[in-house]
Amino acid sequence: MDPAWRQRGRGQGRGQITANPSTARPPGAVGSEVRGTGELKGSSQSRFEEIRKSDRAAAQRLATEPYSSSSEDEDEDEDDVSEDGGKRGKILQSALSPYSSHTGDTDVRLLEKTRHYLHEVCQSGGVTCLICIASVRRTQPVWSCVACYCIFHITCIQKWAKDSIFLVSSVTDEDFGKKDHPWPCPKCRYEYSPHQTPTRYYCYCGKEAEPAPDPWLLPHSCGQVCEREFKPSCGHRCLLLCHPGPCPPCPKMVSVSCLCGKSSRVPRRCSAKAWSCAQTCRRTLPCQIHTCANTCHAGDCAPCPRVSLQMCACGRQRTERPCASPEWHCDQVCGHPLSCGNHTCERVCHTGVCGECPRAGNRSCSCGKTKSVLPCTVDVPTCGDTCGKKLDCGLHTCSMRCHRGACETCRQEVEKTCRCGRYSKLMPCHKEYLCESKCNKTRACSRHQCKRKCCPGNCPPCDMGCGRMLGCRNHKCPSVCHQGSCYPCPEMVEVRCDCGSTMISVPCGREKSTKPPRCKELCRKPPSCHHSSQEQHRCHFGPCPPCKQPCQRPLAGCVHLCPAPCHDQVLVKATDRALLAGPWEQPSTPAFVRMALPCPSCMVPIPTACLGEHEVSPVPCHTRGPFSCGRSCGRNLACGNHTCILECHHVTAVPNSDKTKAGQECEQCEEGCSKPRPAGCTHPCALACHLGNCPPCRLMVRQRCHCKISSLYIECVKFTSADEQGKQLLSSCQNQCPKQLGCGHRCKLLCHPGECDQSCSQRVKVKCPCKRIKKEFPCSRVRSENDLVVCDETCRELQKKHAEACAAEERAALEGEMRKQQAELEAFEKRQKGRRKKNRKVTEMETEEGVWHRYKLHLLLAICGILLAVAAFCLLQLTNQETDRQNTGQ
């Protein structure tokens, strides 16, 4: 097998150039072939590197993954697929949780068989299609047998069913394809009808078609409750989630009596509801003499086991026999005289009457043509006619006279055709004619010839062995020679772990591609490092994992041991590899080699004090010595207020001196006074950094008065040292408060803090409702109280007189208006009488004026008024818009 780069070069380079060189360049690119040698060399080298990397990756993948499994499309760690707490354990727990929650932990033992089956289905390489001998992935459509629950690819079982029906119908059907022949399961031979051939992919419970693969569910499961009926049927349904294999026993509780029905009902599991009360049955047995001595049992009682004296049917003999079979017959002939008085009964021991004489009544001759009534002591004579009975050949009749006994063999010569129909010959009718020619037809196996003499065409099944190699490639078919595909190999092969203590059974042919089982035993390989024993790990194939134990070798330059993980066998990239001459040359040395690395530097922490003796920190052993901790020095300077801010440094020690004082190496204080100022003072101290208290602050502070009108200048020390009341007095300008009260009057108090007092004392005048009486009251009372001044009797009389005068004036005005309207009406009638026209002809009919003519004037006036109002409104809107524009422009 050539490498990938060599195959790619053959398929793309040479084939294109030799086939049609003109097609290698794009149209119009005449000068595109002329390129620099450097560009061609760089592109070919980069392409070669890419191809070499892909080949290495493919080889590494084939070398490290030589096995296949039922979940080849999933890369799962051992922890994820562990049975107890990993992903597989969670899937199994979720599938069995409805059953466990219903039955409790005490009856989990009922699920052991189902749990084992589910574990076999979920484990790597546990599901194998026996037709194609390949793993069943969780994404492939499957079908499972209802009898043996074996899982197959749905495409494989469809082809199996089609081929089985075709082979059976082609061999047994005269009218090919017209009959419905069953097809068998490849494993258990359970027969299915043709319409039961699967056409769609369903989950195990059959509720969902084409179930989507879910990594947190069982493969090919819909995740719903199974709800299949239990077998044998008890009326309940399975509680597990959709699962492969048979359903577990029914966990429901039912109230049932014992098998014999004597005890009262007790609650029991439906799957184990048959129980015995352990009492004696005591039911009367069929012998009607004894009672059942067995303990409580189901069904009919067993036959009576005792022995008793019993008479035969004819009553002549008496012997001891099992009580369960009281009827028996002896071997003596009855011998009782029949009703004719001439013959005796020839029946063996029997019950009841013997019956009539068999020679009484109408009897016929031997050929059956003549009937006569004779005494039973006289034999019926022959009639003398030809016998005429059909002989054994079925074609001819007996030519002898009427005779007693069987007819002779047919001896007539006839022309017989042999069984295969090729030859014919004259011979006695009772003999069969078989020719010597051998059948050349192929038998049902389509491999061997019949070779039977004078075969009629229905060749017998082939009796030779099949001998074809099975799909496992290990065994030959042991069946009789047959047509079509052979059944899967029934053998099971053991696949063992590296140490051989753990094994699993897989179908024959899958042992090379099945991942070995996970062994729980410890690895027994010797360690490859300097340690006497390696870390405990499970049995595995290939080299052991790198040793993770501490090295514990003495380090150079100190007394400590190396705490790093063992580094005797470290995978390091090889540096002494020779450069390859070209793509055709294969590397002779591996890219990575295992070698021992030197121990790392000692990292044991050694307590070491810093230069300024601020702390004692752990320092790695290989870098131990004086160091700077990085903090500020922190020693008190001569001013007594500040400390040295230089980074941790060495200070020359003075005998009998305080270690907190600054030394010669510390800096000198050059800052101003930074002592805290009195509360409220914002001015800094004018002196440099000094000892003792700062002098009082004599600076003037500008302060607004309470009314926010005047600015006051106050000495800082006076303001900061005064109490709250003194500060308020210092902040007052001693003028009248300019604030306005809620009533509208000015506050009468001097400049003060906070809100003004709303109780105004200024006097205001208040009038009665008719404004005749006037009085003065304080402003606060007027705002809080109503009806301070009320009208008296005099005010009421004046109001009454004023009302009467107004009514008289209204009546006079109304009467004047009525008189004016009456005068206008009379004048209008006088004007109308003078304008009447002469009477018209009698033939003309007077027509009444319409509504429009009658109210024309009024309607026109109303319309004009409306139009004027709309025009005025529009004009007003335009004026407002123009004014707004001018204001906006300004």
PDB file of N, CA, C and O in Angstrom, residues 379-427:
ATOM      1  N   ASP A 379     -72.886 -70.185   6.710  1.00  0.00           N
ATOM      2  CA  ASP A 379     -72.068 -69.203   5.998  1.00  0.00           C
ATOM      3  C   ASP A 379     -72.767 -68.793   4.719  1.00  0.00           C
ATOM      4  O   ASP A 379     -73.483 -69.582   4.080  1.00  0.00           O
ATOM      5  N   VAL A 380     -72.538 -67.546   4.264  1.00  0.00           N
ATOM      6  CA  VAL A 380     -73.142 -67.039   3.025  1.00  0.00           C
ATOM      7  C   VAL A 380     -72.369 -67.638   1.855  1.00  0.00           C
ATOM      8  O   VAL A 380     -71.136 -67.502   1.800  1.00  0.00           O
ATOM      9  N   PRO A 381     -73.022 -68.309   0.895  1.00  0.00           N
ATOM     10  CA  PRO A 381     -72.325 -68.916  -0.241  1.00  0.00           C
ATOM     11  C   PRO A 381     -71.924 -67.831  -1.248  1.00  0.00           C
ATOM     12  O   PRO A 381     -72.450 -66.725  -1.237  1.00  0.00           O
ATOM     13  N   THR A 382     -70.959 -68.176  -2.154  1.00  0.00           N
ATOM     14  CA  THR A 382     -70.568 -67.258  -3.221  1.00  0.00           C
ATOM     15  C   THR A 382     -71.659 -67.230  -4.264  1.00  0.00           C
ATOM     16  O   THR A 382     -72.370 -68.205  -4.469  1.00  0.00           O
ATOM     17  N   CYS A 383     -71.747 -66.084  -5.016  1.00  0.00           N
ATOM     18  CA  CYS A 383     -72.840 -65.904  -5.971  1.00  0.00           C
ATOM     19  C   CYS A 383     -72.492 -66.452  -7.336  1.00  0.00           C
ATOM     20  O   CYS A 383     -73.362 -66.595  -8.185  1.00  0.00           O
ATOM     21  N   GLY A 384     -71.210 -66.705  -7.664  1.00  0.00           N
ATOM     22  CA  GLY A 384     -70.812 -67.238  -8.954  1.00  0.00           C
ATOM     23  C   GLY A 384     -70.571 -66.174 -10.000  1.00  0.00           C
ATOM     24  O   GLY A 384     -70.146 -66.498 -11.114  1.00  0.00           O
ATOM     25  N   ASP A 385     -70.829 -64.942  -9.714  1.00  0.00           N
ATOM     26  CA  ASP A 385     -70.608 -63.862 -10.673  1.00  0.00           C
ATOM     27  C   ASP A 385     -69.139 -63.423 -10.600  1.00  0.00           C
ATOM     28  O   ASP A 385     -68.395 -63.779  -9.690  1.00  0.00           O
ATOM     29  N   THR A 386     -68.748 -62.577 -11.571  1.00  0.00           N
ATOM     30  CA  THR A 386     -67.377 -62.046 -11.564  1.00  0.00           C
ATOM     31  C   THR A 386     -67.213 -61.135 -10.356  1.00  0.00           C
ATOM     32  O   THR A 386     -68.096 -60.330 -10.024  1.00  0.00           O
ATOM     33  N   CYS A 387     -66.012 -61.188  -9.787  1.00  0.00           N
ATOM     34  CA  CYS A 387     -65.767 -60.413  -8.535  1.00  0.00           C
ATOM     35  C   CYS A 387     -65.912 -58.926  -8.792  1.00  0.00           C
ATOM     36  O   CYS A 387     -66.707 -58.251  -8.145  1.00  0.00           O
ATOM     37  N   GLY A 388     -65.107 -58.367  -9.717  1.00  0.00           N
ATOM     38  CA  GLY A 388     -65.270 -56.952 -10.122  1.00  0.00           C
ATOM     39  C   GLY A 388     -64.727 -55.927  -9.138  1.00  0.00           C
ATOM     40  O   GLY A 388     -64.963 -54.723  -9.305  1.00  0.00           O
ATOM     41  N   LYS A 389     -64.027 -56.346  -8.106  1.00  0.00           N
ATOM     42  CA  LYS A 389     -63.470 -55.370  -7.155  1.00  0.00           C
ATOM     43  C   LYS A 389     -62.227 -54.700  -7.754  1.00  0.00           C
ATOM     44  O   LYS A 389     -61.517 -55.279  -8.566  1.00  0.00           O
ATOM     45  N   LYS A 390     -61.972 -53.459  -7.365  1.00  0.00           N
ATOM     46  CA  LYS A 390     -60.796 -52.726  -7.798  1.00  0.00           C
ATOM     47  C   LYS A 390     -59.557 -53.369  -7.201  1.00  0.00           C
ATOM     48  O   LYS A 390     -59.504 -53.648  -6.002  1.00  0.00           O
ATOM     49  N   LEU A 391     -58.562 -53.621  -8.062  1.00  0.00           N
ATOM     50  CA  LEU A 391     -57.309 -54.174  -7.584  1.00  0.00           C
ATOM     51  C   LEU A 391     -56.446 -53.076  -6.968  1.00  0.00           C
ATOM     52  O   LEU A 391     -56.773 -51.887  -6.983  1.00  0.00           O
ATOM     53  N   ASP A 392     -55.296 -53.483  -6.437  1.00  0.00           N
ATOM     54  CA  ASP A 392     -54.412 -52.520  -5.770  1.00  0.00           C
ATOM     55  C   ASP A 392     -53.842 -51.485  -6.727  1.00  0.00           C
ATOM     56  O   ASP A 392     -53.445 -50.393  -6.322  1.00  0.00           O
ATOM     57  N   CYS A 393     -53.801 -51.789  -8.045  1.00  0.00           N
ATOM     58  CA  CYS A 393     -53.260 -50.814  -8.992  1.00  0.00           C
ATOM     59  C   CYS A 393     -54.192 -49.635  -9.161  1.00  0.00           C
ATOM     60  O   CYS A 393     -53.771 -48.576  -9.611  1.00  0.00           O
ATOM     61  N   GLY A 394     -55.493 -49.843  -8.866  1.00  0.00           N
ATOM     62  CA  GLY A 394     -56.455 -48.775  -9.000  1.00  0.00           C
ATOM     63  C   GLY A 394     -56.947 -48.562 -10.407  1.00  0.00           C
ATOM     64  O   GLY A 394     -57.769 -47.657 -10.644  1.00  0.00           O
ATOM     65  N   LEU A 395     -56.466 -49.383 -11.390  1.00  0.00           N
ATOM     66  CA  LEU A 395     -56.862 -49.211 -12.792  1.00  0.00           C
ATOM     67  C   LEU A 395     -57.745 -50.349 -13.282  1.00  0.00           C
ATOM     68  O   LEU A 395     -58.664 -50.132 -14.074  1.00  0.00           O
ATOM     69  N   HIS A 396     -57.456 -51.564 -12.823  1.00  0.00           N
ATOM     70  CA  HIS A 396     -58.173 -52.745 -13.305  1.00  0.00           C
ATOM     71  C   HIS A 396     -58.998 -53.350 -12.178  1.00  0.00           C
ATOM     72  O   HIS A 396     -58.793 -53.019 -10.993  1.00  0.00           O
ATOM     73  N   THR A 397     -59.954 -54.300 -12.580  1.00  0.00           N
ATOM     74  CA  THR A 397     -60.813 -54.996 -11.611  1.00  0.00           C
ATOM     75  C   THR A 397     -60.465 -56.472 -11.617  1.00  0.00           C
ATOM     76  O   THR A 397     -59.873 -57.006 -12.564  1.00  0.00           O
ATOM     77  N   CYS A 398     -60.914 -57.137 -10.534  1.00  0.00           N
ATOM     78  CA  CYS A 398     -60.637 -58.575 -10.393  1.00  0.00           C
ATOM     79  C   CYS A 398     -61.516 -59.366 -11.389  1.00  0.00           C
ATOM     80  O   CYS A 398     -62.736 -59.170 -11.453  1.00  0.00           O
ATOM     81  N   SER A 399     -60.892 -60.273 -12.153  1.00  0.00           N
ATOM     82  CA  SER A 399     -61.620 -61.047 -13.172  1.00  0.00           C
ATOM     83  C   SER A 399     -62.044 -62.423 -12.667  1.00  0.00           C
ATOM     84  O   SER A 399     -62.650 -63.205 -13.416  1.00  0.00           O
ATOM     85  N   MET A 400     -61.757 -62.802 -11.449  1.00  0.00           N
ATOM     86  CA  MET A 400     -62.124 -64.104 -10.904  1.00  0.00           C
ATOM     87  C   MET A 400     -63.590 -64.089 -10.512  1.00  0.00           C
ATOM     88  O   MET A 400     -64.211 -63.024 -10.376  1.00  0.00           O
ATOM     89  N   ARG A 401     -64.140 -65.318 -10.312  1.00  0.00           N
ATOM     90  CA  ARG A 401     -65.504 -65.413  -9.823  1.00  0.00           C
ATOM     91  C   ARG A 401     -65.528 -65.000  -8.362  1.00  0.00           C
ATOM     92  O   ARG A 401     -64.508 -64.948  -7.703  1.00  0.00           O
ATOM     93  N   CYS A 402     -66.720 -64.746  -7.889  1.00  0.00           N
ATOM     94  CA  CYS A 402     -66.905 -64.320  -6.500  1.00  0.00           C
ATOM     95  C   CYS A 402     -66.187 -65.312  -5.587  1.00  0.00           C
ATOM     96  O   CYS A 402     -66.427 -66.526  -5.643  1.00  0.00           O
ATOM     97  N   HIS A 403     -65.319 -64.788  -4.730  1.00  0.00           N
ATOM     98  CA  HIS A 403     -64.481 -65.646  -3.897  1.00  0.00           C
ATOM     99  C   HIS A 403     -64.306 -64.998  -2.534  1.00  0.00           C
ATOM    100  O   HIS A 403     -64.521 -63.795  -2.333  1.00  0.00           O
ATOM    101  N   ARG A 404     -63.887 -65.874  -1.624  1.00  0.00           N
ATOM    102  CA  ARG A 404     -63.585 -65.394  -0.295  1.00  0.00           C
ATOM    103  C   ARG A 404     -62.100 -65.018  -0.217  1.00  0.00           C
ATOM    104  O   ARG A 404     -61.284 -65.579  -0.911  1.00  0.00           O
ATOM    105  N   GLY A 405     -61.734 -64.065   0.697  1.00  0.00           N
ATOM    106  CA  GLY A 405     -60.349 -63.635   0.846  1.00  0.00           C
ATOM    107  C   GLY A 405     -60.022 -62.490  -0.083  1.00  0.00           C
ATOM    108  O   GLY A 405     -60.857 -61.944  -0.806  1.00  0.00           O
ATOM    109  N   ALA A 406     -58.697 -62.126  -0.087  1.00  0.00           N
ATOM    110  CA  ALA A 406     -58.239 -60.975  -0.874  1.00  0.00           C
ATOM    111  C   ALA A 406     -58.069 -61.365  -2.316  1.00  0.00           C
ATOM    112  O   ALA A 406     -57.807 -62.533  -2.647  1.00  0.00           O
ATOM    113  N   CYS A 407     -58.201 -60.339  -3.214  1.00  0.00           N
ATOM    114  CA  CYS A 407     -58.009 -60.548  -4.644  1.00  0.00           C
ATOM    115  C   CYS A 407     -56.523 -60.688  -4.936  1.00  0.00           C
ATOM    116  O   CYS A 407     -55.664 -60.190  -4.200  1.00  0.00           O
ATOM    117  N   GLU A 408     -56.166 -61.315  -6.060  1.00  0.00           N
ATOM    118  CA  GLU A 408     -54.769 -61.538  -6.414  1.00  0.00           C
ATOM    119  C   GLU A 408     -54.165 -60.253  -6.983  1.00  0.00           C
ATOM    120  O   GLU A 408     -54.842 -59.264  -7.250  1.00  0.00           O
ATOM    121  N   THR A 409     -52.857 -60.302  -7.223  1.00  0.00           N
ATOM    122  CA  THR A 409     -52.135 -59.157  -7.778  1.00  0.00           C
ATOM    123  C   THR A 409     -52.470 -58.992  -9.249  1.00  0.00           C
ATOM    124  O   THR A 409     -52.642 -59.974  -9.979  1.00  0.00           O
ATOM    125  N   CYS A 410     -52.550 -57.697  -9.727  1.00  0.00           N
ATOM    126  CA  CYS A 410     -52.874 -57.404 -11.125  1.00  0.00           C
ATOM    127  C   CYS A 410     -51.703 -57.827 -12.004  1.00  0.00           C
ATOM    128  O   CYS A 410     -50.566 -57.380 -11.787  1.00  0.00           O
ATOM    129  N   ARG A 411     -51.987 -58.672 -12.986  1.00  0.00           N
ATOM    130  CA  ARG A 411     -50.932 -59.179 -13.852  1.00  0.00           C
ATOM    131  C   ARG A 411     -51.093 -58.735 -15.296  1.00  0.00           C
ATOM    132  O   ARG A 411     -50.421 -59.267 -16.176  1.00  0.00           O
ATOM    133  N   GLN A 412     -51.910 -57.797 -15.578  1.00  0.00           N
ATOM    134  CA  GLN A 412     -52.074 -57.346 -16.953  1.00  0.00           C
ATOM    135  C   GLN A 412     -50.870 -56.520 -17.385  1.00  0.00           C
ATOM    136  O   GLN A 412     -50.288 -55.792 -16.594  1.00  0.00           O
ATOM    137  N   GLU A 413     -50.478 -56.698 -18.680  1.00  0.00           N
ATOM    138  CA  GLU A 413     -49.359 -55.938 -19.218  1.00  0.00           C
ATOM    139  C   GLU A 413     -49.861 -54.627 -19.806  1.00  0.00           C
ATOM    140  O   GLU A 413     -50.786 -54.622 -20.624  1.00  0.00           O
ATOM    141  N   VAL A 414     -49.240 -53.578 -19.375  1.00  0.00           N
ATOM    142  CA  VAL A 414     -49.601 -52.235 -19.853  1.00  0.00           C
ATOM    143  C   VAL A 414     -48.304 -51.512 -20.205  1.00  0.00           C
ATOM    144  O   VAL A 414     -47.219 -51.880 -19.783  1.00  0.00           O
ATOM    145  N   GLU A 415     -48.437 -50.436 -21.021  1.00  0.00           N
ATOM    146  CA  GLU A 415     -47.277 -49.617 -21.396  1.00  0.00           C
ATOM    147  C   GLU A 415     -47.086 -48.549 -20.317  1.00  0.00           C
ATOM    148  O   GLU A 415     -47.896 -47.645 -20.171  1.00  0.00           O
ATOM    149  N   LYS A 416     -46.028 -48.691 -19.575  1.00  0.00           N
ATOM    150  CA  LYS A 416     -45.770 -47.776 -18.468  1.00  0.00           C
ATOM    151  C   LYS A 416     -44.656 -46.795 -18.824  1.00  0.00           C
ATOM    152  O   LYS A 416     -43.691 -47.165 -19.496  1.00  0.00           O
ATOM    153  N   THR A 417     -44.837 -45.574 -18.361  1.00  0.00           N
ATOM    154  CA  THR A 417     -43.810 -44.531 -18.531  1.00  0.00           C
ATOM    155  C   THR A 417     -43.014 -44.442 -17.236  1.00  0.00           C
ATOM    156  O   THR A 417     -43.569 -44.527 -16.136  1.00  0.00           O
ATOM    157  N   CYS A 418     -41.715 -44.277 -17.410  1.00  0.00           N
ATOM    158  CA  CYS A 418     -40.875 -44.203 -16.216  1.00  0.00           C
ATOM    159  C   CYS A 418     -41.197 -42.948 -15.407  1.00  0.00           C
ATOM    160  O   CYS A 418     -41.925 -42.052 -15.852  1.00  0.00           O
ATOM    161  N   ARG A 419     -40.618 -42.843 -14.214  1.00  0.00           N
ATOM    162  CA  ARG A 419     -40.943 -41.759 -13.295  1.00  0.00           C
ATOM    163  C   ARG A 419     -40.498 -40.395 -13.813  1.00  0.00           C
ATOM    164  O   ARG A 419     -41.154 -39.381 -13.608  1.00  0.00           O
ATOM    165  N   CYS A 420     -39.384 -40.395 -14.554  1.00  0.00           N
ATOM    166  CA  CYS A 420     -38.914 -39.111 -15.081  1.00  0.00           C
ATOM    167  C   CYS A 420     -39.579 -38.745 -16.386  1.00  0.00           C
ATOM    168  O   CYS A 420     -39.439 -37.604 -16.857  1.00  0.00           O
ATOM    169  N   GLY A 421     -40.331 -39.678 -17.005  1.00  0.00           N
ATOM    170  CA  GLY A 421     -41.091 -39.406 -18.219  1.00  0.00           C
ATOM    171  C   GLY A 421     -40.309 -39.500 -19.493  1.00  0.00           C
ATOM    172  O   GLY A 421     -40.827 -39.118 -20.554  1.00  0.00           O
ATOM    173  N   ARG A 422     -39.090 -40.042 -19.483  1.00  0.00           N
ATOM    174  CA  ARG A 422     -38.294 -40.122 -20.712  1.00  0.00           C
ATOM    175  C   ARG A 422     -38.592 -41.381 -21.533  1.00  0.00           C
ATOM    176  O   ARG A 422     -38.607 -41.333 -22.757  1.00  0.00           O
ATOM    177  N   TYR A 423     -38.797 -42.531 -20.853  1.00  0.00           N
ATOM    178  CA  TYR A 423     -38.943 -43.816 -21.546  1.00  0.00           C
ATOM    179  C   TYR A 423     -40.261 -44.461 -21.168  1.00  0.00           C
ATOM    180  O   TYR A 423     -40.863 -44.128 -20.119  1.00  0.00           O
ATOM    181  N   SER A 424     -40.714 -45.440 -22.035  1.00  0.00           N
ATOM    182  CA  SER A 424     -41.935 -46.225 -21.774  1.00  0.00           C
ATOM    183  C   SER A 424     -41.642 -47.686 -22.126  1.00  0.00           C
ATOM    184  O   SER A 424     -40.798 -47.977 -22.978  1.00  0.00           O
ATOM    185  N   LYS A 425     -42.464 -48.645 -21.510  1.00  0.00           N
ATOM    186  CA  LYS A 425     -42.169 -50.072 -21.676  1.00  0.00           C
ATOM    187  C   LYS A 425     -43.388 -50.884 -21.288  1.00  0.00           C
ATOM    188  O   LYS A 425     -44.156 -50.491 -20.418  1.00  0.00           O
ATOM    189  N   LEU A 426     -43.617 -52.076 -21.964  1.00  0.00           N
ATOM    190  CA  LEU A 426     -44.682 -52.994 -21.611  1.00  0.00           C
ATOM    191  C   LEU A 426     -44.211 -53.853 -20.455  1.00  0.00           C
ATOM    192  O   LEU A 426     -43.180 -54.536 -20.542  1.00  0.00           O
ATOM    193  N   MET A 427     -45.026 -53.875 -19.381  1.00  0.00           N
ATOM    194  CA  MET A 427     -44.653 -54.663 -18.219  1.00  0.00           C
ATOM    195  C   MET A 427     -45.888 -54.865 -17.344  1.00  0.00           C
ATOM    196  O   MET A 427     -46.931 -54.195 -17.534  1.00  0.00           O
TER     197      MET A 427
END
